[in-house]
Coordinates of C-alpha atoms and ligand atoms in Angstrom, one line a residue:
X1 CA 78.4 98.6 102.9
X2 CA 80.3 95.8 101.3
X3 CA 81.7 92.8 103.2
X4 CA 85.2 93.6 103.5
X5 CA 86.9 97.1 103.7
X6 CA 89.9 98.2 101.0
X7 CA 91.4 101.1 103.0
X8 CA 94.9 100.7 102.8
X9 CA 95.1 102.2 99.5
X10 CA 94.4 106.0 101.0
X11 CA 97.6 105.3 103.8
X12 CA 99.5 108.1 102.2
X13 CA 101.7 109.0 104.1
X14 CA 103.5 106.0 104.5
X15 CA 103.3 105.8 100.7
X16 CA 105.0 109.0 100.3
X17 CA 108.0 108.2 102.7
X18 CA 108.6 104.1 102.9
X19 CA 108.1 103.5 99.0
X20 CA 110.1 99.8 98.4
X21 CA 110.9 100.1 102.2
X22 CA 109.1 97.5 103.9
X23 CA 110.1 94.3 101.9
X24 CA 106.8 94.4 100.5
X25 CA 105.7 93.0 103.8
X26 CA 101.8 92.3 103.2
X27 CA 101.5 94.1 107.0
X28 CA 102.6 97.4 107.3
X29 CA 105.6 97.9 109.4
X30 CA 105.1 99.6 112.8
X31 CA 107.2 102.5 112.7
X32 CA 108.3 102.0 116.3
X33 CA 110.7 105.5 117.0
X34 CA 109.8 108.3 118.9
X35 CA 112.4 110.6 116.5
X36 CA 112.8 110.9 112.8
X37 CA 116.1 112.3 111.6
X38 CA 116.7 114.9 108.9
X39 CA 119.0 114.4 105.9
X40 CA 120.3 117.9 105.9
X41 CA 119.6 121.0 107.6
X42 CA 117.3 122.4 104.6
X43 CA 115.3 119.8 105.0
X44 CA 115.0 120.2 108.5
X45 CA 114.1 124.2 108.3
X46 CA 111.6 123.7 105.4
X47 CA 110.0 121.3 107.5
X48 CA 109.8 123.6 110.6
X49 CA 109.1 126.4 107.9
X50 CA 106.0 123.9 106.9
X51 CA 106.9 124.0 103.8
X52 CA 107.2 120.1 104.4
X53 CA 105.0 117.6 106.1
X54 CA 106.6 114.7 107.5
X55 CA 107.4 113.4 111.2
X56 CA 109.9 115.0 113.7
X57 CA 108.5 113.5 116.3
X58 CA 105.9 110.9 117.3
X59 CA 104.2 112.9 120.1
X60 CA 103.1 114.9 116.8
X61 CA 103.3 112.5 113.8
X62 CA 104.0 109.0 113.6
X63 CA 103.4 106.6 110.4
X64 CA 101.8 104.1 111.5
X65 CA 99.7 105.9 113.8
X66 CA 98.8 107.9 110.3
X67 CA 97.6 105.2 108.3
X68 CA 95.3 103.8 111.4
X69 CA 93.6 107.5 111.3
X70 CA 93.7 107.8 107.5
X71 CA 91.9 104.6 107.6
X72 CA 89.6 105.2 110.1
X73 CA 88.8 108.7 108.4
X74 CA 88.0 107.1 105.2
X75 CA 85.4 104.5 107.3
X76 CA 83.7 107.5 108.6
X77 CA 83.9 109.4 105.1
X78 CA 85.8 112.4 107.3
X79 CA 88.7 114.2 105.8
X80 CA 90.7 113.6 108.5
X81 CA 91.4 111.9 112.1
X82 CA 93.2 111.8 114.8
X83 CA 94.7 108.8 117.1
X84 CA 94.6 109.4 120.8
X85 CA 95.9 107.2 123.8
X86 CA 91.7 106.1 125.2
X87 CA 88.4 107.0 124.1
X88 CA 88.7 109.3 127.3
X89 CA 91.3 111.3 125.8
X90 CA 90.0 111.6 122.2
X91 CA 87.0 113.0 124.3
X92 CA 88.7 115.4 126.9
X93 CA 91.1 117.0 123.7
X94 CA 87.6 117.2 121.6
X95 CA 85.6 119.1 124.4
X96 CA 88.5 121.1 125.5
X97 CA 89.1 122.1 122.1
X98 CA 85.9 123.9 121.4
X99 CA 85.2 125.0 125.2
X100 CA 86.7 127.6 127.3
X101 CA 85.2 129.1 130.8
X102 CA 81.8 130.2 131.1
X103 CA 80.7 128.3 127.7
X104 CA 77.7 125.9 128.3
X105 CA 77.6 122.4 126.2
X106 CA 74.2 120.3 126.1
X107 CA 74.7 117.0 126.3
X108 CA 72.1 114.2 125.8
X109 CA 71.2 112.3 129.0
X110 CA 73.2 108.7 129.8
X111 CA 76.3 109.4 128.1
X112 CA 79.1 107.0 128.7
X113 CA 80.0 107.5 132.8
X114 CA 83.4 108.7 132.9
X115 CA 82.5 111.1 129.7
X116 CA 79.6 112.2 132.5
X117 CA 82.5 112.0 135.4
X118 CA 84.8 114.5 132.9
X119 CA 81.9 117.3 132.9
X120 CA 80.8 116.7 136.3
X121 CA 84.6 117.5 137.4
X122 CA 87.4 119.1 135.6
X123 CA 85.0 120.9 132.9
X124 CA 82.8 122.0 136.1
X125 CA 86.7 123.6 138.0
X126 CA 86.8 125.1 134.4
X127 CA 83.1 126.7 134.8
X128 CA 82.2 124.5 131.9
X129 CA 78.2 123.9 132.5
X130 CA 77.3 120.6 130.9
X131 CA 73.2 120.5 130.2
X132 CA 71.7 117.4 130.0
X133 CA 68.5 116.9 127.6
X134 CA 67.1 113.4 126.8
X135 CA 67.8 113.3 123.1
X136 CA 64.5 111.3 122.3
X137 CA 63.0 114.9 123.0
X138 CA 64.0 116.9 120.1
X139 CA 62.0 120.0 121.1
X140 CA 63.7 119.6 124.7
X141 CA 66.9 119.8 122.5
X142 CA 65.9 122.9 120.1
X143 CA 65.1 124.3 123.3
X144 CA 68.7 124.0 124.9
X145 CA 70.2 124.5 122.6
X146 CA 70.7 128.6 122.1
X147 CA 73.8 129.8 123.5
X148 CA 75.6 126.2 123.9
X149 CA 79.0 126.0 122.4
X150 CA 79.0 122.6 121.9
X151 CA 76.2 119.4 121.7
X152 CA 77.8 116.2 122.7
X153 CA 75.5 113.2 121.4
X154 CA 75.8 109.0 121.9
X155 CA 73.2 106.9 120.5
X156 CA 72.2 104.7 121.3
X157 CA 73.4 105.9 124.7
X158 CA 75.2 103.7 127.0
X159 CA 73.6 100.9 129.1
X160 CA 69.6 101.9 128.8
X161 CA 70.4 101.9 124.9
X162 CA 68.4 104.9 123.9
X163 CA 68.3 105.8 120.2
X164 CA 68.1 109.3 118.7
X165 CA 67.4 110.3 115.4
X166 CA 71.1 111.7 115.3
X167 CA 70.1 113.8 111.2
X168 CA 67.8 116.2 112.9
X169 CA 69.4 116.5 116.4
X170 CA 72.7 117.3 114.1
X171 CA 70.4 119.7 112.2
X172 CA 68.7 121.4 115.1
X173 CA 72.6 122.4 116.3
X174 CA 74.0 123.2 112.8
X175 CA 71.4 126.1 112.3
X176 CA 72.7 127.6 115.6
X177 CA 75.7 127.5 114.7
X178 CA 77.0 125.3 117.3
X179 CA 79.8 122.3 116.6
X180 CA 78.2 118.3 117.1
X181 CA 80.2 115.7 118.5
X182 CA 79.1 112.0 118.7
X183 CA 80.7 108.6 120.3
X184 CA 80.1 106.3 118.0
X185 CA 81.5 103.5 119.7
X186 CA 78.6 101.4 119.9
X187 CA 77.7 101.0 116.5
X188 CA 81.1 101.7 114.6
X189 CA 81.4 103.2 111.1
X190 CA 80.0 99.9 110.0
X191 CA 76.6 100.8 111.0
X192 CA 76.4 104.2 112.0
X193 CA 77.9 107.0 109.8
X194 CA 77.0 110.6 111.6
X195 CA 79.5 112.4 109.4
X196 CA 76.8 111.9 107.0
X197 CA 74.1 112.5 109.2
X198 CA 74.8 115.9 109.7
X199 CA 77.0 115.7 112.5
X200 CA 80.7 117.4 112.7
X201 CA 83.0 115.3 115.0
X202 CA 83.1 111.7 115.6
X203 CA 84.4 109.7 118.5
X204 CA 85.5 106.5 118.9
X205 CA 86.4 104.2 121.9
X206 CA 88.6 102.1 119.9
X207 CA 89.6 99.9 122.6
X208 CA 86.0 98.3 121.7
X209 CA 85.3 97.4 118.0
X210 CA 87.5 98.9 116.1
X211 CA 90.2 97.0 118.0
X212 CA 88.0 94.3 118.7
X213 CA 90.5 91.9 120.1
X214 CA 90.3 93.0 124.2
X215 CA 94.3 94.2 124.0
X216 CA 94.1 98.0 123.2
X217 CA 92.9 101.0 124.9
X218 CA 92.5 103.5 122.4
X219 CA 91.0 106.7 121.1
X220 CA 90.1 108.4 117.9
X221 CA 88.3 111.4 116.9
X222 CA 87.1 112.2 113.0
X223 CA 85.6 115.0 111.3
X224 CA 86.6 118.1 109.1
X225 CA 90.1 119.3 108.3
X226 CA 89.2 122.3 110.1
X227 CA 87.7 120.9 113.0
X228 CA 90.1 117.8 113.3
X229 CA 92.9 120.4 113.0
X230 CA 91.8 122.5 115.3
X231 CA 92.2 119.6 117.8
X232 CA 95.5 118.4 116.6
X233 CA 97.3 121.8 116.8
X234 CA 96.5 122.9 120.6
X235 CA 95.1 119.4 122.5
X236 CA 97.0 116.9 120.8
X237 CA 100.4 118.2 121.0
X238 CA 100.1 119.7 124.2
X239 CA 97.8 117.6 126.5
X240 CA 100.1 114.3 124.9
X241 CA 97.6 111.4 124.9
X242 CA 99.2 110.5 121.7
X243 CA 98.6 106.7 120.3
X244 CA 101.7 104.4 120.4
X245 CA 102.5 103.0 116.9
X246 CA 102.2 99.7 118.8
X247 CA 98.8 100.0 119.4
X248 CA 97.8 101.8 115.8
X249 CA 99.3 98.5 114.3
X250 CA 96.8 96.6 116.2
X251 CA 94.2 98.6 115.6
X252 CA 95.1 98.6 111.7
X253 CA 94.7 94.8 112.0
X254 CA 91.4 95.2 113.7
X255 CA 89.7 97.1 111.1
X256 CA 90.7 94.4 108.8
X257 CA 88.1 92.0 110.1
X258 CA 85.5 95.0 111.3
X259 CA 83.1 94.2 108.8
X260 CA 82.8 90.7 109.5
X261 CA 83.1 91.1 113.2
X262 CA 80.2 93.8 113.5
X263 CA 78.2 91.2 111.5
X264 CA 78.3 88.6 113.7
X265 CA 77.9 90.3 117.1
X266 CA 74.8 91.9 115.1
X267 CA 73.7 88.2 114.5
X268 CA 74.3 86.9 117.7
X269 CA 72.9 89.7 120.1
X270 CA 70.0 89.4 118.0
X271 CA 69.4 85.9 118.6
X272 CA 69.6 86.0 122.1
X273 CA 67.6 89.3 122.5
X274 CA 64.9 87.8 120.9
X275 CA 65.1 84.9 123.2
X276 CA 65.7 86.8 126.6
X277 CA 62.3 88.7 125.6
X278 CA 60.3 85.7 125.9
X279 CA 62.3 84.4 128.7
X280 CA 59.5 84.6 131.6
X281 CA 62.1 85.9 133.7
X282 CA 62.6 88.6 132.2
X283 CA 61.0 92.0 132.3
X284 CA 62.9 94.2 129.3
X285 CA 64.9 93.7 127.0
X286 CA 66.8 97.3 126.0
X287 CA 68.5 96.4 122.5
X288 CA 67.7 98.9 119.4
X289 CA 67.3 96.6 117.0
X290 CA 63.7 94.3 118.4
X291 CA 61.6 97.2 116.9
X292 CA 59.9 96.5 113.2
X293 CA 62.5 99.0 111.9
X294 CA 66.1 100.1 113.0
X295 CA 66.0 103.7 114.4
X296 CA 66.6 106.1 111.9
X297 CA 70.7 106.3 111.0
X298 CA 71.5 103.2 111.9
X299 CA 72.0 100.4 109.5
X300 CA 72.3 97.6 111.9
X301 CA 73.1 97.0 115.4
X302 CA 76.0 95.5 117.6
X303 CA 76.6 93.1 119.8
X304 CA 75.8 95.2 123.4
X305 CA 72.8 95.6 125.1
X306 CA 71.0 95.5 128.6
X307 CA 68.0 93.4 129.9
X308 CA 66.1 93.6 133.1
X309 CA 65.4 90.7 135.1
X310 CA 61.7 90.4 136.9
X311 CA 61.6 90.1 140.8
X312 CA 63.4 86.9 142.0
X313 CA 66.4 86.1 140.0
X314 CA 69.5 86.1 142.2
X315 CA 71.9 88.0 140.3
X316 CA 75.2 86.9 142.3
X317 CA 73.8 83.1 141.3
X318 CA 73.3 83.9 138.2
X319 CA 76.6 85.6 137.3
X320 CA 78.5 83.1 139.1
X321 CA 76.7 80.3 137.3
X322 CA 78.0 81.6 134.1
X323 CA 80.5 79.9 132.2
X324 CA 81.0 81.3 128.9
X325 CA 79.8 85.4 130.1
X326 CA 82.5 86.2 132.0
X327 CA 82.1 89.3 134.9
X328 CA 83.8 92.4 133.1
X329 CA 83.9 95.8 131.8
X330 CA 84.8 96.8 128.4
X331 CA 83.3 95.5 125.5
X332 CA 83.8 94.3 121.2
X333 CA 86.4 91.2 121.5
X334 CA 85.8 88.2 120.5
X335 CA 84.6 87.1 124.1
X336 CA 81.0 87.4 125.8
X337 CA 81.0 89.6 128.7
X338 CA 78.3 90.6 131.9
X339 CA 78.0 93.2 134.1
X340 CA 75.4 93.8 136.9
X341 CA 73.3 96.8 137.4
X342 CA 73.4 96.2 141.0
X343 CA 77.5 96.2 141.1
X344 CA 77.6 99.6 139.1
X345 CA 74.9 101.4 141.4
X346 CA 77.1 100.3 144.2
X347 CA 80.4 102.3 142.8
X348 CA 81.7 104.5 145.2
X349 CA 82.7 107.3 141.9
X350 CA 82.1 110.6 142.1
X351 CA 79.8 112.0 140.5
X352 CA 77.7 109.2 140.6
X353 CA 76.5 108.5 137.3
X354 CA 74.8 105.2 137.8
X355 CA 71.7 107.5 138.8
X356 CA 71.5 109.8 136.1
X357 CA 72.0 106.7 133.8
X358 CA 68.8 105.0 134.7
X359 CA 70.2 101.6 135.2
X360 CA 68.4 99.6 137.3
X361 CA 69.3 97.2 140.1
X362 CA 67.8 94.4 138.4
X363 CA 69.3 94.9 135.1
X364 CA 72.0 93.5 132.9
X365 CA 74.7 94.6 130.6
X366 CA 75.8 91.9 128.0
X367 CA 77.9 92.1 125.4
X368 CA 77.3 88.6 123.1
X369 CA 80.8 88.2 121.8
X370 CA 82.1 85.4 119.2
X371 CA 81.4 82.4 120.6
X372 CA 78.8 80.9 119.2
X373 CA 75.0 82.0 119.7
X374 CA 73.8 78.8 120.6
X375 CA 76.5 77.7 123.0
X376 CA 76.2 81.3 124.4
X377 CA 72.0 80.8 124.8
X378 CA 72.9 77.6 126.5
X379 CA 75.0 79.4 129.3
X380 CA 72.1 82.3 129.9
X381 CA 69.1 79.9 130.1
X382 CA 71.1 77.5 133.0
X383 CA 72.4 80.0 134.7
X384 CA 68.8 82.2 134.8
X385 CA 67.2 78.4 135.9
X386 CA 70.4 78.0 138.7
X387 CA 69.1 81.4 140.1
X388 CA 65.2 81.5 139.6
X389 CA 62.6 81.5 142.3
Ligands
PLP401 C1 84.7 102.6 126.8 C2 84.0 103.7 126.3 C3 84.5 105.0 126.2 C4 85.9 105.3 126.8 O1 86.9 104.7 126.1 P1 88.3 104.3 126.7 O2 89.0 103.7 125.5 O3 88.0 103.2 127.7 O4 88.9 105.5 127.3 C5 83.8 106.0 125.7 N1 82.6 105.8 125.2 C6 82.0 104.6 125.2 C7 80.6 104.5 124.7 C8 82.6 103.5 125.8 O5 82.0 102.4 125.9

C-alpha cells in the first residue's frame, strides 16, 4: 500500500457526463439535484429502455454519490459499490438481499450491537434465524455452516477485539456455496482487504474512517457486479437509504487523507497500548496488534481498542478526569474518544447485546484519535492516578 491513494482517475461516470463542466475545479462538484432532465424524448426512452446508463433520479443514481463508490470499490479491489445513508442501512439492504423466511445466516459472535439488535428483531418477525459461532473456532464454523444462506463476519469484532483468520473462514463458506459478508469498518481497505481474502461482500461504516472527520453517518457495501447488483436493483431503490451527494462529497474528501489518517491512529493506539499493558492498573489490554505478528489478513491495525481495568479504579473519576478523551460513541475522527463498559451493560436496548458481547464492567473502549500520543498518554496516566485505590 503506497502512502497516498490516486482514485479519482476511475470516477467515470462523472467523466462521461461533466467533461469541461466543472471549471476544472481541483474538487469535484457535488451534484446537489434530486432530478436529471432529458434532452429529448429518445433519450429519455433509451434510457428507460437501458439502452443508456445515466441518472434520472438520485434515489437511484447520483454523480457524486458514483465517484465516492467507484472510489471506494477500487480501495477494496471490488467491481462495484454502493452508497447507502449508515452503516446500518448498507447492512439491513445487504442481509435482506440474500435472505428471505425460514433461511438461517451464521454469524460470528460480538458483531457490532445494533447489527446484533437487526437479527435479534426485524430478521427474527421475518423467521430469519441468525446462528452465532465464535469465529476463532473454525471447526465450530465448518460445522454451522451447512444449510446457512448467508455468513456474516467482523474482525476483529467489535469491543473485545477478536481476530479471525477471515481467508479460511471465507473459504470454509465458499465451498458450501454460501455468500460472505464482512464489516470492515475497523480496519478500512487500508489494512484489511477481504475481497481478496476470499470473501464476497464488504461493509463499511463510513461514518468512521472512511469519513474520518466526526460529520457523516454513512454506509457502503462492496463486492461483485453480481452481488452488488443484486442489492442495488431490489434494496437500494426500494428500501431508500440512499446517500446524499452532500455527504458522498465529504466522504470523497475523506478518503483523500485515509492513508495517512489510518497510519497514525495505527501509531498512536500502538503507543498507548503498549503503555496501558504495563500500567499496574490495568488487567488486559484487547488490541490486535501487541502479538509478535498481526493476525493473519490484516496489514496493520487502527486506532480502536478496549482495555480492562484491575479492581479499584473508579471509572466515573476516571472518565470525568479526562480532558483530552472525551465520553462518546462513534469512532475515526481526528478526536480521542472513551466509553465505559459499565455505561453500555447498563443500556436498557433490546436485545441486549452487551451480554453476548462479552464486555466487561471494568473495561474500556478507546479510540486514540489525532492528537498527539504523548499529550494523549499524559491525559490517561492522571486521570487512572485521580481514580486509583
Ligand atoms: C458504527 C458501526 C456500524 C454502524 O454504522 P452507522 O454508520 O452508525 O450506521 C457498523 N459496524 C461497526 C463496526 C460500527 O462501528
Amino acid at each position: 500500500m503506497s502512502d497516498g491513494l490516486d482514485l479519482f482517475d476511475k470516477a467515470s461516470l462523472i467523466a462521461a457526463h461533466d467533461e469541461g463542466h466543472a471549471f476544472d475545479a481541483v474538487v469535484p462538484p457535488i451534484v446537489q439535484t434530486s432530478l436529471f432532465t432529458f434532452k429529448d424524448y429518445d433519450e429519455m426512452i433509451a434510457c428507460y429502455l437501458g439502452e443508456h446508463v445515466r441518472p434520472v433520479y438520485s434515489r437511484g443514481l447520483n454523480p457524486t454519490v458514483r465517484m465516492f463508490e467507484e472510489m471506494l470499490a477500487k480501495l477494496e479491489g471490488a467491481e462495484d459499490a454502493i452508497g447507502f445513508a449508515s452503516g446500518m442501512s448498507a447492512i439491513s439492504s445487504t442481509v435482506l438481499s440474500f435472505v428471505e423466511p425460514g433461511d438461517r445466516i451464521v454469524a460470528v459472535r460480538h458483531v457490532y450491537p445494533d447489527a446484533f439488535r437487526l437479527f435479534g428483531t426485524h430478521l427474527r418477525r421475518m423467521r430469519i434465524e441468525v446462528t452465532y459461532v465464535d469465529g476463532r473456532d473454525e471447526e465450530a464454523v465448518a460445522r454451522a455452516l451447512p444449510g446457512a444462506k448467508l455468513f456474516y463476519m467482523e474482525s476483529p469484532t467489535s469491543w473485545v477485539m477478536d481476530t479471525h483468520d477471515v481467508a479460511v473462514l471465507a473459504a470454509l463458506a465458499r465451498a458450501k456455496g454460501i455468500v460472505t459478508v464482512i464489516d470492515n469498518s475497523w480496519a478500512s481497505p487500508i489494512f484489511q482487504q477481504p475481497i481478496a481474502l476470499g470473501v464476497d461482500l464488504v461493509i463499511h461504516s463510513a461514518s468512521k474512517y472512511l469519513g474520518g472527520h466526526s460529520d457523516v453517518v454513512a454506509g457502503v457495501v462492496a463486492g461483485s457486479s453480481d452481488l452488488v447488483g443484486r442489492i442495488r436493483s431490489e434494496a437500494y431503490p426500494y428500501l431508500g437509504a440512499k446517500l446524499s451527494p452532500f455527504e458522498a462529497w465529504l466522504l470523497i474528501r475523506g478518503l483523500r487523507t485515509l492513508p495517512i489518517r489510518m497510519k497514525a491512529h495505527e501509531r498512536s493506539a500502538l503507543g498507548i497500548a503498549r503503555r496501558l499493558q504495563e500500567h499496574p492498573s490495568v488487567e488486559t489490554v484487547c488490541h490486535p496488534g501487541l502479538g509478535n505478528h498481526l493476525p493473519p489478513g490484516l496489514s496493520g491495525t487502527s486506532g480502536l481498542f478496549s482495555f480492562i481495568f484491575r479492581e479499584g479504579v473508579d471509572l466515573r473519576r476516571f472518565a470525568d478526569h479526562l480532558q483530552l478523551f472525551k465520553l462518546g460513541v462513534s469512532w475515526g475522527g481526528h478526536e480521542s474518544l472513551i466509553v465505559p463498559g459499565e455505561i453500555v451493560l447498563a443500556q436498557k436496548a433490546q436485545p441486549n447485546s452487551a451480554v453476548a458481547f462479552g464486555i466487561s464492567p471494568r473495561s474500556v473502549r478507546l479510540h486514540v484519535g489525532l492528537e498527539g500520543t504523548e499529550a494523549l498518554w499524559s491525559d490517561l496516566e492522571a486521570a487512572i492516578a485521580a481514580s486509583s485505590g
